[in-house]
XYZ file of C-alpha atoms in Angstrom:
562
model
C 27.784 44.130 -13.562
C 25.830 47.147 -12.216
C 23.043 47.220 -14.765
C 22.461 43.578 -14.832
C 21.716 41.167 -17.791
C 18.803 40.223 -19.853
C 18.066 37.058 -21.933
C 16.756 37.288 -25.455
C 15.102 34.099 -26.834
C 14.050 33.966 -30.478
C 12.367 31.005 -32.312
C 11.627 31.316 -36.049
C 8.043 32.291 -36.604
C 7.783 33.672 -33.005
C 8.155 37.131 -31.516
C 11.364 37.817 -29.585
C 11.013 37.319 -25.806
C 13.206 39.123 -23.282
C 13.699 38.241 -19.575
C 15.847 39.801 -16.873
C 18.713 37.611 -15.833
C 20.463 37.542 -12.507
C 23.931 36.186 -11.796
C 23.776 32.437 -11.435
C 23.811 29.120 -12.934
C 20.953 28.195 -15.409
C 20.209 24.767 -16.762
C 18.783 24.892 -20.310
C 16.637 21.944 -21.751
C 13.270 20.888 -22.863
C 12.273 19.360 -19.494
C 10.111 21.540 -17.214
C 12.678 20.834 -14.354
C 15.191 23.213 -16.098
C 15.640 26.813 -15.195
C 15.352 27.938 -18.924
C 12.877 25.734 -20.673
C 13.078 25.378 -24.530
C 10.295 22.935 -25.542
C 11.356 21.282 -28.752
C 12.329 17.669 -29.892
C 15.701 18.992 -30.979
C 16.553 20.171 -27.486
C 17.621 17.531 -24.981
C 15.824 17.033 -21.686
C 18.813 18.856 -20.153
C 20.864 20.390 -22.900
C 23.400 23.042 -21.628
C 24.395 25.138 -18.701
C 24.504 28.889 -18.896
C 26.695 30.570 -16.090
C 26.028 34.185 -15.644
C 28.714 36.124 -13.623
C 28.932 39.687 -12.552
C 31.144 40.486 -15.493
C 31.539 37.313 -17.575
C 29.386 34.544 -19.291
C 30.078 30.926 -19.929
C 28.091 28.267 -21.876
C 28.570 24.503 -21.505
C 27.091 21.794 -23.699
C 26.218 18.710 -21.861
C 27.514 16.188 -24.471
C 24.471 16.370 -26.605
C 24.166 14.786 -30.042
C 22.460 17.919 -31.421
C 25.061 20.317 -29.845
C 25.037 23.875 -28.718
C 26.573 26.402 -31.048
C 28.167 29.824 -30.360
C 28.524 32.080 -33.501
C 27.518 28.794 -35.449
C 30.607 26.961 -34.167
C 29.928 23.959 -32.021
C 30.775 24.413 -28.211
C 32.950 21.710 -26.667
C 33.481 21.751 -22.992
C 32.923 25.034 -21.133
C 33.304 28.134 -23.294
C 33.505 31.810 -22.325
C 31.427 34.148 -24.615
C 30.631 37.903 -24.744
C 27.456 39.887 -24.378
C 25.450 39.850 -27.670
C 27.247 36.779 -29.166
C 24.397 34.408 -30.527
C 23.889 31.064 -29.037
C 21.905 28.341 -30.990
C 20.212 25.388 -29.378
C 17.881 23.541 -31.652
C 15.655 25.999 -33.439
C 16.169 28.616 -30.498
C 18.592 31.605 -30.810
C 19.593 33.019 -27.466
C 21.570 36.247 -26.586
C 22.608 37.585 -23.210
C 22.958 41.320 -23.214
C 23.740 43.988 -20.751
C 20.545 45.476 -19.500
C 21.688 48.990 -20.109
C 22.283 48.330 -23.792
C 18.802 46.830 -24.166
C 17.215 49.781 -22.548
C 19.119 52.097 -24.948
C 18.021 49.856 -27.826
C 14.310 49.955 -26.756
C 14.270 53.704 -26.643
C 15.540 53.939 -30.196
C 12.680 54.655 -32.923
C 14.030 51.693 -34.875
C 13.053 49.229 -32.275
C 9.574 50.668 -31.550
C 7.819 48.886 -34.304
C 5.171 46.306 -33.642
C 6.505 42.719 -33.338
C 6.113 40.274 -36.216
C 2.841 38.491 -36.555
C 2.958 34.878 -35.338
C 1.952 32.327 -38.154
C -1.182 30.533 -37.467
C -0.913 26.967 -35.924
C -1.226 24.856 -32.934
C -0.194 26.866 -29.669
C 2.863 25.634 -27.946
C 4.472 26.649 -24.758
C 7.165 29.383 -25.121
C 10.504 29.349 -23.561
C 10.561 30.916 -20.063
C 13.188 30.963 -17.358
C 12.098 29.321 -14.221
C 12.842 32.382 -12.363
C 9.672 33.790 -13.979
C 7.854 30.637 -13.116
C 8.465 30.623 -9.308
C 5.367 32.644 -8.368
C 3.241 29.920 -10.142
C 5.129 27.158 -8.398
C 4.445 28.714 -4.916
C 0.790 28.962 -5.702
C 0.664 25.357 -6.789
C 2.530 24.301 -3.738
C -0.133 26.115 -1.471
C -2.865 24.508 -3.343
C -1.217 21.068 -2.867
C -0.902 21.670 0.782
C -4.633 22.859 1.192
C -5.932 19.693 -0.690
C -3.641 17.416 1.177
C -4.989 18.642 4.602
C -8.562 18.302 3.320
C -7.674 14.696 2.306
C -6.291 13.859 5.625
C -9.477 15.189 7.259
C -11.732 13.009 4.797
C -9.540 9.907 4.788
C -7.458 8.284 7.596
C -4.629 7.649 5.445
C -2.320 6.229 8.111
C -4.826 3.819 9.314
C -5.666 2.512 5.846
C -1.994 2.331 4.807
C -1.146 0.359 8.128
C -4.128 -1.875 7.850
C -4.566 -4.827 5.458
C -6.289 -2.981 2.760
C -5.121 -3.838 -0.730
C -2.811 -1.317 -2.410
C -5.145 -0.837 -5.430
C -8.125 -0.327 -3.302
C -6.069 2.321 -1.067
C -5.153 4.100 -4.407
C -8.750 4.046 -5.756
C -10.260 5.311 -2.543
C -7.623 8.100 -2.065
C -7.877 9.143 -5.790
C -11.652 9.295 -5.470
C -11.413 11.663 -2.524
C -8.650 13.783 -4.148
C -10.691 14.192 -7.297
C -13.782 15.080 -5.248
C -11.823 17.833 -3.513
C -10.447 19.184 -6.813
C -13.882 19.287 -8.203
C -15.241 21.287 -5.310
C -12.548 23.896 -5.766
C -12.050 23.660 -9.581
C -13.580 27.006 -10.335
C -11.056 28.758 -8.070
C -8.036 26.867 -9.550
C -5.596 28.989 -11.661
C -6.024 28.216 -15.306
C -2.379 26.897 -15.773
C -2.871 24.172 -13.126
C -3.950 20.797 -14.762
C -6.245 19.094 -12.314
C -5.215 15.549 -13.204
C -1.462 16.442 -12.682
C -2.384 18.147 -9.393
C -4.362 15.070 -8.249
C -1.204 12.769 -9.030
C 1.042 15.130 -6.965
C -1.316 15.190 -4.163
C -1.709 11.366 -4.148
C 2.111 10.893 -4.478
C 2.642 13.197 -1.443
C -0.088 11.537 0.710
C 0.291 7.914 -0.144
C 3.615 7.430 -2.284
C 7.030 8.984 -2.069
C 5.998 12.544 -3.131
C 7.938 14.107 -5.871
C 10.343 11.075 -5.835
C 7.834 8.870 -7.580
C 8.681 10.214 -11.117
C 12.419 9.830 -10.384
C 12.014 6.290 -9.114
C 9.932 5.291 -12.291
C 12.618 6.803 -14.539
C 15.136 4.062 -15.602
C 17.836 6.560 -16.457
C 17.962 7.976 -12.848
C 20.377 5.951 -10.712
C 20.564 7.999 -7.498
C 18.124 10.545 -5.772
C 19.461 12.915 -3.152
C 16.995 14.926 -1.039
C 18.686 17.752 0.974
C 15.805 19.042 3.027
C 12.312 19.920 1.524
C 13.526 22.433 -1.043
C 16.280 20.576 -2.810
C 16.278 17.293 -4.736
C 19.218 16.166 -6.824
C 19.380 13.259 -9.164
C 22.211 11.417 -10.880
C 21.756 10.500 -14.625
C 24.461 8.747 -16.589
C 26.842 9.501 -13.762
C 26.326 13.113 -13.569
C 24.454 15.146 -10.869
C 21.549 17.550 -11.631
C 19.432 19.796 -9.539
C 15.760 19.141 -10.206
C 13.051 21.697 -9.916
C 10.837 19.235 -7.805
C 10.303 20.097 -4.079
C 8.511 18.645 -1.036
C 5.700 20.726 0.629
C 7.695 20.967 3.895
C 10.158 19.016 6.272
C 7.144 17.000 7.599
C 6.498 15.695 4.177
C 10.026 14.372 3.822
C 9.706 12.762 7.255
C 6.445 11.115 6.151
C 8.117 9.598 3.175
C 11.002 8.424 5.180
C 8.634 6.773 7.708
C 6.806 5.065 4.775
C 10.069 3.533 3.587
C 11.501 2.407 6.901
C 8.289 1.193 8.791
C 7.446 -1.875 6.619
C 10.891 -3.460 7.152
C 10.927 -2.917 10.990
C 13.291 0.097 11.001
C 12.713 3.324 12.885
C 13.784 6.881 12.684
C 13.339 9.650 15.446
C 15.498 11.943 17.607
C 16.703 9.113 19.641
C 17.854 7.289 16.377
C 18.208 10.062 13.830
C 19.701 8.041 11.032
C 18.760 4.613 9.422
C 19.808 2.440 6.528
C 16.806 0.785 4.853
C 15.696 -0.483 1.348
C 12.821 -0.103 -0.986
C 10.801 -3.191 -2.185
C 12.981 -3.510 -5.345
C 16.168 -3.534 -3.329
C 17.147 -0.001 -3.850
C 19.459 1.255 -0.998
C 18.131 3.908 1.300
C 19.908 6.147 3.832
C 18.021 8.794 5.822
C 19.217 11.258 8.412
C 17.238 13.843 10.310
C 17.399 16.662 12.978
C 19.370 17.128 15.271
C 22.140 15.593 13.106
C 21.107 17.196 9.788
C 21.031 21.019 9.924
C 19.477 21.314 6.529
C 16.304 19.422 7.286
C 15.676 15.677 6.656
C 17.999 14.227 4.103
C 17.258 11.022 2.044
C 19.556 9.196 -0.343
C 18.348 6.433 -2.520
C 20.742 4.365 -4.637
C 18.373 2.882 -7.225
C 18.743 -0.715 -8.529
C 17.600 -1.527 -11.952
C 14.183 -3.291 -12.231
C 15.876 -5.976 -14.105
C 19.225 -7.153 -12.593
C 22.225 -6.332 -14.647
C 23.669 -9.106 -16.737
C 27.156 -9.694 -18.025
C 26.092 -8.367 -21.388
C 24.711 -5.305 -19.755
C 28.187 -4.664 -18.067
C 30.033 -5.358 -21.374
C 27.720 -2.751 -23.050
C 28.336 -0.256 -20.389
C 32.238 -0.673 -20.726
C 32.493 -2.185 -17.154
C 34.403 -5.188 -18.381
C 35.069 -7.236 -21.524
C 34.071 -10.781 -22.675
C 37.660 -12.242 -21.832
C 37.377 -10.697 -18.320
C 34.043 -12.357 -17.851
C 35.519 -15.642 -18.826
C 38.367 -15.186 -16.382
C 36.190 -14.220 -13.407
C 33.743 -16.951 -14.249
C 36.582 -19.453 -14.083
C 37.700 -18.035 -10.775
C 34.309 -18.485 -9.276
C 34.026 -22.097 -10.584
C 37.364 -22.735 -9.135
C 36.048 -21.538 -5.735
C 38.550 -18.676 -5.502
C 37.773 -16.210 -2.844
C 37.210 -12.702 -4.273
C 36.957 -9.224 -2.894
C 35.374 -6.442 -4.968
C 36.786 -3.049 -3.891
C 36.196 0.514 -5.056
C 35.077 3.945 -3.757
C 31.583 5.061 -2.855
C 29.221 4.897 -5.917
C 31.754 2.848 -8.022
C 29.242 -0.078 -8.710
C 30.664 -2.689 -6.217
C 27.193 -4.211 -5.309
C 26.111 -4.354 -8.967
C 29.224 -6.158 -9.874
C 29.028 -8.462 -6.870
C 25.599 -9.400 -8.032
C 26.620 -10.202 -11.537
C 29.784 -12.180 -10.439
C 27.548 -14.140 -8.013
C 25.524 -15.254 -10.860
C 28.448 -17.497 -11.903
C 28.070 -19.658 -8.838
C 26.687 -23.015 -9.942
C 22.971 -23.594 -9.097
C 23.844 -26.623 -6.932
C 25.553 -24.634 -4.292
C 23.944 -23.467 -1.065
C 24.448 -19.862 -0.897
C 24.054 -17.553 2.191
C 23.993 -13.765 1.714
C 24.547 -11.477 4.668
C 23.709 -7.765 4.366
C 22.922 -4.564 6.329
C 19.976 -3.961 4.077
C 19.149 -6.832 1.599
C 20.152 -5.554 -1.757
C 21.615 -8.716 -3.692
C 19.249 -10.444 -6.126
C 20.506 -13.979 -6.924
C 18.595 -16.410 -9.239
C 19.978 -19.519 -7.973
C 17.541 -21.970 -6.500
C 19.240 -22.516 -3.093
C 19.877 -19.075 -1.613
C 19.421 -18.007 2.118
C 19.092 -14.329 2.706
C 20.080 -12.885 6.031
C 19.794 -9.220 7.171
C 21.269 -7.399 10.079
C 18.967 -5.740 12.636
C 19.451 -2.500 14.334
C 18.863 -1.926 18.037
C 15.275 -1.340 19.217
C 14.152 1.847 21.114
C 15.707 0.604 24.291
C 19.049 0.127 22.542
C 18.893 -3.681 22.716
C 18.256 -6.592 20.224
C 20.790 -5.535 17.626
C 22.038 -8.258 15.342
C 25.294 -7.210 13.499
C 26.908 -8.553 10.432
C 29.486 -10.275 12.518
C 26.728 -12.092 14.419
C 25.225 -13.234 11.120
C 28.678 -14.341 9.663
C 29.222 -16.491 12.902
C 25.743 -17.969 12.592
C 26.187 -18.661 8.892
C 29.062 -21.035 9.660
C 26.512 -23.253 11.312
C 24.119 -23.327 8.345
C 26.218 -25.592 6.116
C 26.995 -22.911 3.513
C 28.872 -23.785 0.323
C 29.397 -20.099 -0.397
C 29.023 -17.078 1.859
C 28.456 -13.645 0.313
C 28.799 -10.642 2.546
C 27.236 -7.479 1.128
C 30.055 -5.301 2.573
C 32.869 -5.904 5.243
C 33.413 -2.816 7.267
C 34.416 -4.009 10.871
C 35.298 -6.901 13.072
C 33.357 -9.258 10.952
C 36.526 -9.325 8.480
C 38.136 -11.781 10.878
C 35.218 -14.046 10.923
C 34.967 -13.908 7.113
C 38.798 -14.624 6.728
C 38.468 -17.650 9.035
C 35.331 -18.938 7.128
C 37.377 -18.587 3.826
C 40.283 -20.676 5.455
C 38.105 -23.405 6.800
C 36.387 -24.982 4.015
C 34.089 -22.206 2.662
C 36.098 -21.272 -0.409
C 34.523 -19.448 -3.281
C 33.068 -16.687 -0.844
C 32.515 -13.084 -2.177
C 32.418 -9.621 -0.406
C 33.020 -5.990 -1.066
C 35.185 -3.510 0.589
C 35.643 0.351 0.348
C 39.147 0.949 -0.778
C 41.099 3.095 -3.177
C 43.258 0.280 -4.683
C 43.908 -3.415 -4.337
C 46.838 -2.795 -2.015
C 44.617 -0.431 0.108
C 42.224 -3.488 0.408
C 44.962 -5.373 2.306
C 45.699 -2.412 4.632
C 41.917 -1.882 5.340
C 41.585 -5.753 6.082
C 44.392 -5.534 8.635
C 42.704 -2.584 10.285
C 39.177 -4.224 10.464
C 40.569 -7.474 11.920
C 42.266 -5.552 14.627
C 38.801 -4.011 15.271
C 37.570 -7.492 16.287
C 39.442 -7.008 19.503
C 41.431 -10.293 19.378
C 44.798 -8.527 19.655
C 46.439 -10.827 17.089
C 50.072 -10.182 15.896
C 50.227 -8.398 12.533
C 52.059 -11.413 10.973
C 49.292 -13.727 12.014
C 46.775 -11.360 10.427
C 48.733 -11.189 7.195
C 49.067 -14.992 7.074
C 45.341 -15.168 7.343
C 44.761 -12.584 4.648
C 47.416 -14.145 2.326
C 45.926 -17.598 2.372
C 42.200 -16.593 2.388
C 42.089 -13.958 -0.383
C 42.886 -15.004 -4.018
C 41.698 -12.260 -6.211
C 40.890 -8.529 -5.781
C 38.664 -7.056 -8.397
C 38.847 -3.139 -8.140
C 36.250 -1.017 -9.683
C 36.592 2.804 -10.305
C 34.308 5.541 -11.376
C 35.691 7.928 -13.956
C 35.127 11.471 -14.891
C 32.555 10.803 -17.497
C 30.468 8.973 -14.893
C 31.224 5.488 -16.266
C 32.109 2.741 -13.807
C 34.919 0.308 -15.144
C 37.079 -2.520 -13.600
C 40.336 -0.631 -13.162
C 42.471 -3.488 -11.946
C 42.320 -7.254 -11.174
C 45.045 -8.423 -8.758
C 46.061 -11.837 -7.390
C 47.158 -12.255 -3.816
C 50.194 -14.502 -4.203
C 51.087 -15.118 -0.522
C 53.398 -13.823 2.215
C 57.041 -13.143 1.730
C 58.721 -12.194 4.928
C 56.302 -9.892 6.571
C 54.779 -8.473 3.448
C 51.805 -9.732 1.372
C 52.808 -10.117 -2.310
C 50.437 -9.292 -5.319
C 50.633 -9.314 -8.817
C 48.365 -7.329 -11.296
C 46.689 -9.551 -13.927
C 44.737 -6.710 -15.737
C 45.029 -3.041 -15.574
C 42.798 -0.366 -17.301
C 44.973 2.021 -19.321
C 43.244 5.431 -19.846
C 44.494 7.122 -23.072
C 42.556 10.275 -22.686
C 39.026 11.658 -23.329
C 37.154 12.235 -26.656
C 35.505 15.542 -27.624
C 32.362 14.638 -25.759
C 34.258 13.956 -22.532
C 34.016 10.182 -22.628
C 37.085 8.329 -21.266
C 39.114 6.382 -23.749
C 41.122 3.347 -22.751
C 40.983 -0.424 -22.296
C 41.548 -3.032 -19.685
C 44.788 -4.768 -20.696
C 46.599 -7.835 -19.381
C 49.943 -7.201 -17.783
C 51.431 -10.470 -19.070
C 51.334 -12.014 -15.566
C 49.742 -15.397 -15.425
C 47.818 -16.311 -12.201
C 49.275 -19.032 -10.169
C 46.168 -21.213 -10.274
C 46.123 -21.686 -14.049
C 47.302 -25.280 -13.624
C 44.730 -25.887 -11.191
C 42.054 -24.946 -13.823
C 43.224 -27.643 -16.103
C 43.248 -30.385 -13.393
C 39.607 -29.221 -12.517
C 38.432 -29.290 -16.130
C 37.963 -25.504 -16.217
C 39.039 -24.409 -19.734
C 40.254 -20.774 -20.229
C 42.117 -19.539 -23.389
C 45.643 -18.386 -22.099
C 45.550 -15.647 -24.859
C 43.653 -13.531 -22.335
C 46.867 -13.016 -20.408
C 48.781 -11.937 -23.646
C 49.373 -8.113 -23.692
C 49.833 -8.066 -27.371
C 46.297 -9.316 -28.061
C 44.545 -7.418 -25.205
C 41.463 -8.685 -23.347
C-alpha cells in the first residue's frame, strides 16, 4: 500500500495513541518481548499475531482463554480483516487504518479537539510497538557493552571462573563491581533504564549465559534456539516464538558456548566448529560456529525439566494412558527389548527416561550416551559418556566402543541413549546374548521404518553380513517398538506400539498392538483422538502369566479402549 498503515490503540480512560506500522508480522501480548505490548492481566504474555501486508491484514489468536475479538466476534484461527475494523484484546481496542485516511481525518476540524483528560490514578506503561522502542534498546545495548568492558578490566572473570572460587563468592564479587560501575555512571544513565535490571543483564552476560538465563529459569520454555547474536527463538507448549532478547555481539555468544562446553571437557574452535554438550541439569546442547555457520554462532538447548517427568505427568500431558503404562511396565518387567522411535523433538528421550523407571531396583543398569541426559533413580546405575577426539584428532571414544565395553561390566540392562551407527550391531548382539530388557531410541518415521534403519546401521558396522542374517538378528532381538509423534498442536503422543513377531521368509513380520486415531482438532487447535487397541494380543501374554506378571487382558479389547 503506497501510503502505509497506522495502528490506533485505545484503552478506556486513556487517550488514543497512534503509531506508524510497516508491513510485517507483529506479536501482541503483555510481555515486553512482544512487538506490540499491551500490559494488562487480561492479556496473555503472547496473545495474538497481527500480519500486515502491502494490501491486506490478518489477525490470529494464539488459543488464549480470553480470546481476540473482531467486530466483537471471537477470532478462531487466522482471520483476514479490513482497515478500520475494530479488534479487541482484553481492555484494548485496536484499529489498523490506511495512513492517508488518518491524515485526512486529522486535518478535519472535528478531530482537532484536545484529547480527553486521563483519570487520576497510578501511572502504568502504555501500549507501544517495539518498532518505537528499538532506539532505546540500542542505547541499552551500548551501555551494557561499556559496563561489561569496564568490569573485565576491574575483575579477571576468566581467571576467577576457572579457579576454585565458590560460585556464590564469584557472584558476590562480580555484582559488587557491577553495582560500583553503575553508581559511577548513574547520573548519565537514561531515565528509562532500571539500574538493578541493568546489573543483572551485565552479570548474566559476563558470568552466566547472558539473555538465556531467564529462559532457562522459565519452566514453560522447552527449547532455546540462538541464531547468531541478533535472534533468539524459544519453544513454549510446542510452538516457536521469536523473542526480543539479543546478545551484545558474536563474541558474547561464543563466550556462552565456551562456558557450557569447557566444564565437561569439550572444545569448539575453527578446527572443531561444532559440538554436542550438556548443561549441569542434563539439558542437551548443540553449538555450531564459523566457518560452518554463516549467520554467526548458533546454539540450540533442549531443556530438561528440573524434576524428571513421571508416569502421571505423561498421562496428564496426553502422551499415554494408564493402561498403556501398565502394558509397558509389564513389558519391562518381562525383560522385553524395546526401541523408542520418533522424529526430532518428539520426546523420545523423555519417554525413555520414564520407561526406564520401571526397571526393578535390583538390576545393574549401564547407560551409554553421547552427552549424559538420562536421570535414573535406581540405586545401581553406571553412566558412561562418549568422548570426542582431542585437538590432534585422537582419543575419541565412540558409542560403539562403550557398548562393547559395557558387555564386560556384567550389566543386567543396557540403555543406549540413541543408536545412530555401527553400534546397532553390537546392541543387537547384546540383546541376543543374555542382556534382555535393554532399551534404546532411534530416529524413524514409523515402526516399519525402524527395521529399515536398523538394517542400514548394521551394514555401517562394516561386517558385510547377508541381509537375511541381519534380519534374523533384528527379529530375535527386538520385541516392542514404541513410536512417538509430535502433532500440530505441539503435543507429543505415543502414536503406535508394535510387536516384532519374527521372520517369515525374508521379511520381518510385525503387528500393531495400539494405534492413535486422530479424529480432528477442536476450535482451539488441539488434536482430538485416542490411543486405541487394535485387537491383536502380544505373543508374550502367556509368558506374563508364567512369570507372575498380571495384566488385565481388557487393555487389548478395542471395544473398551485403553
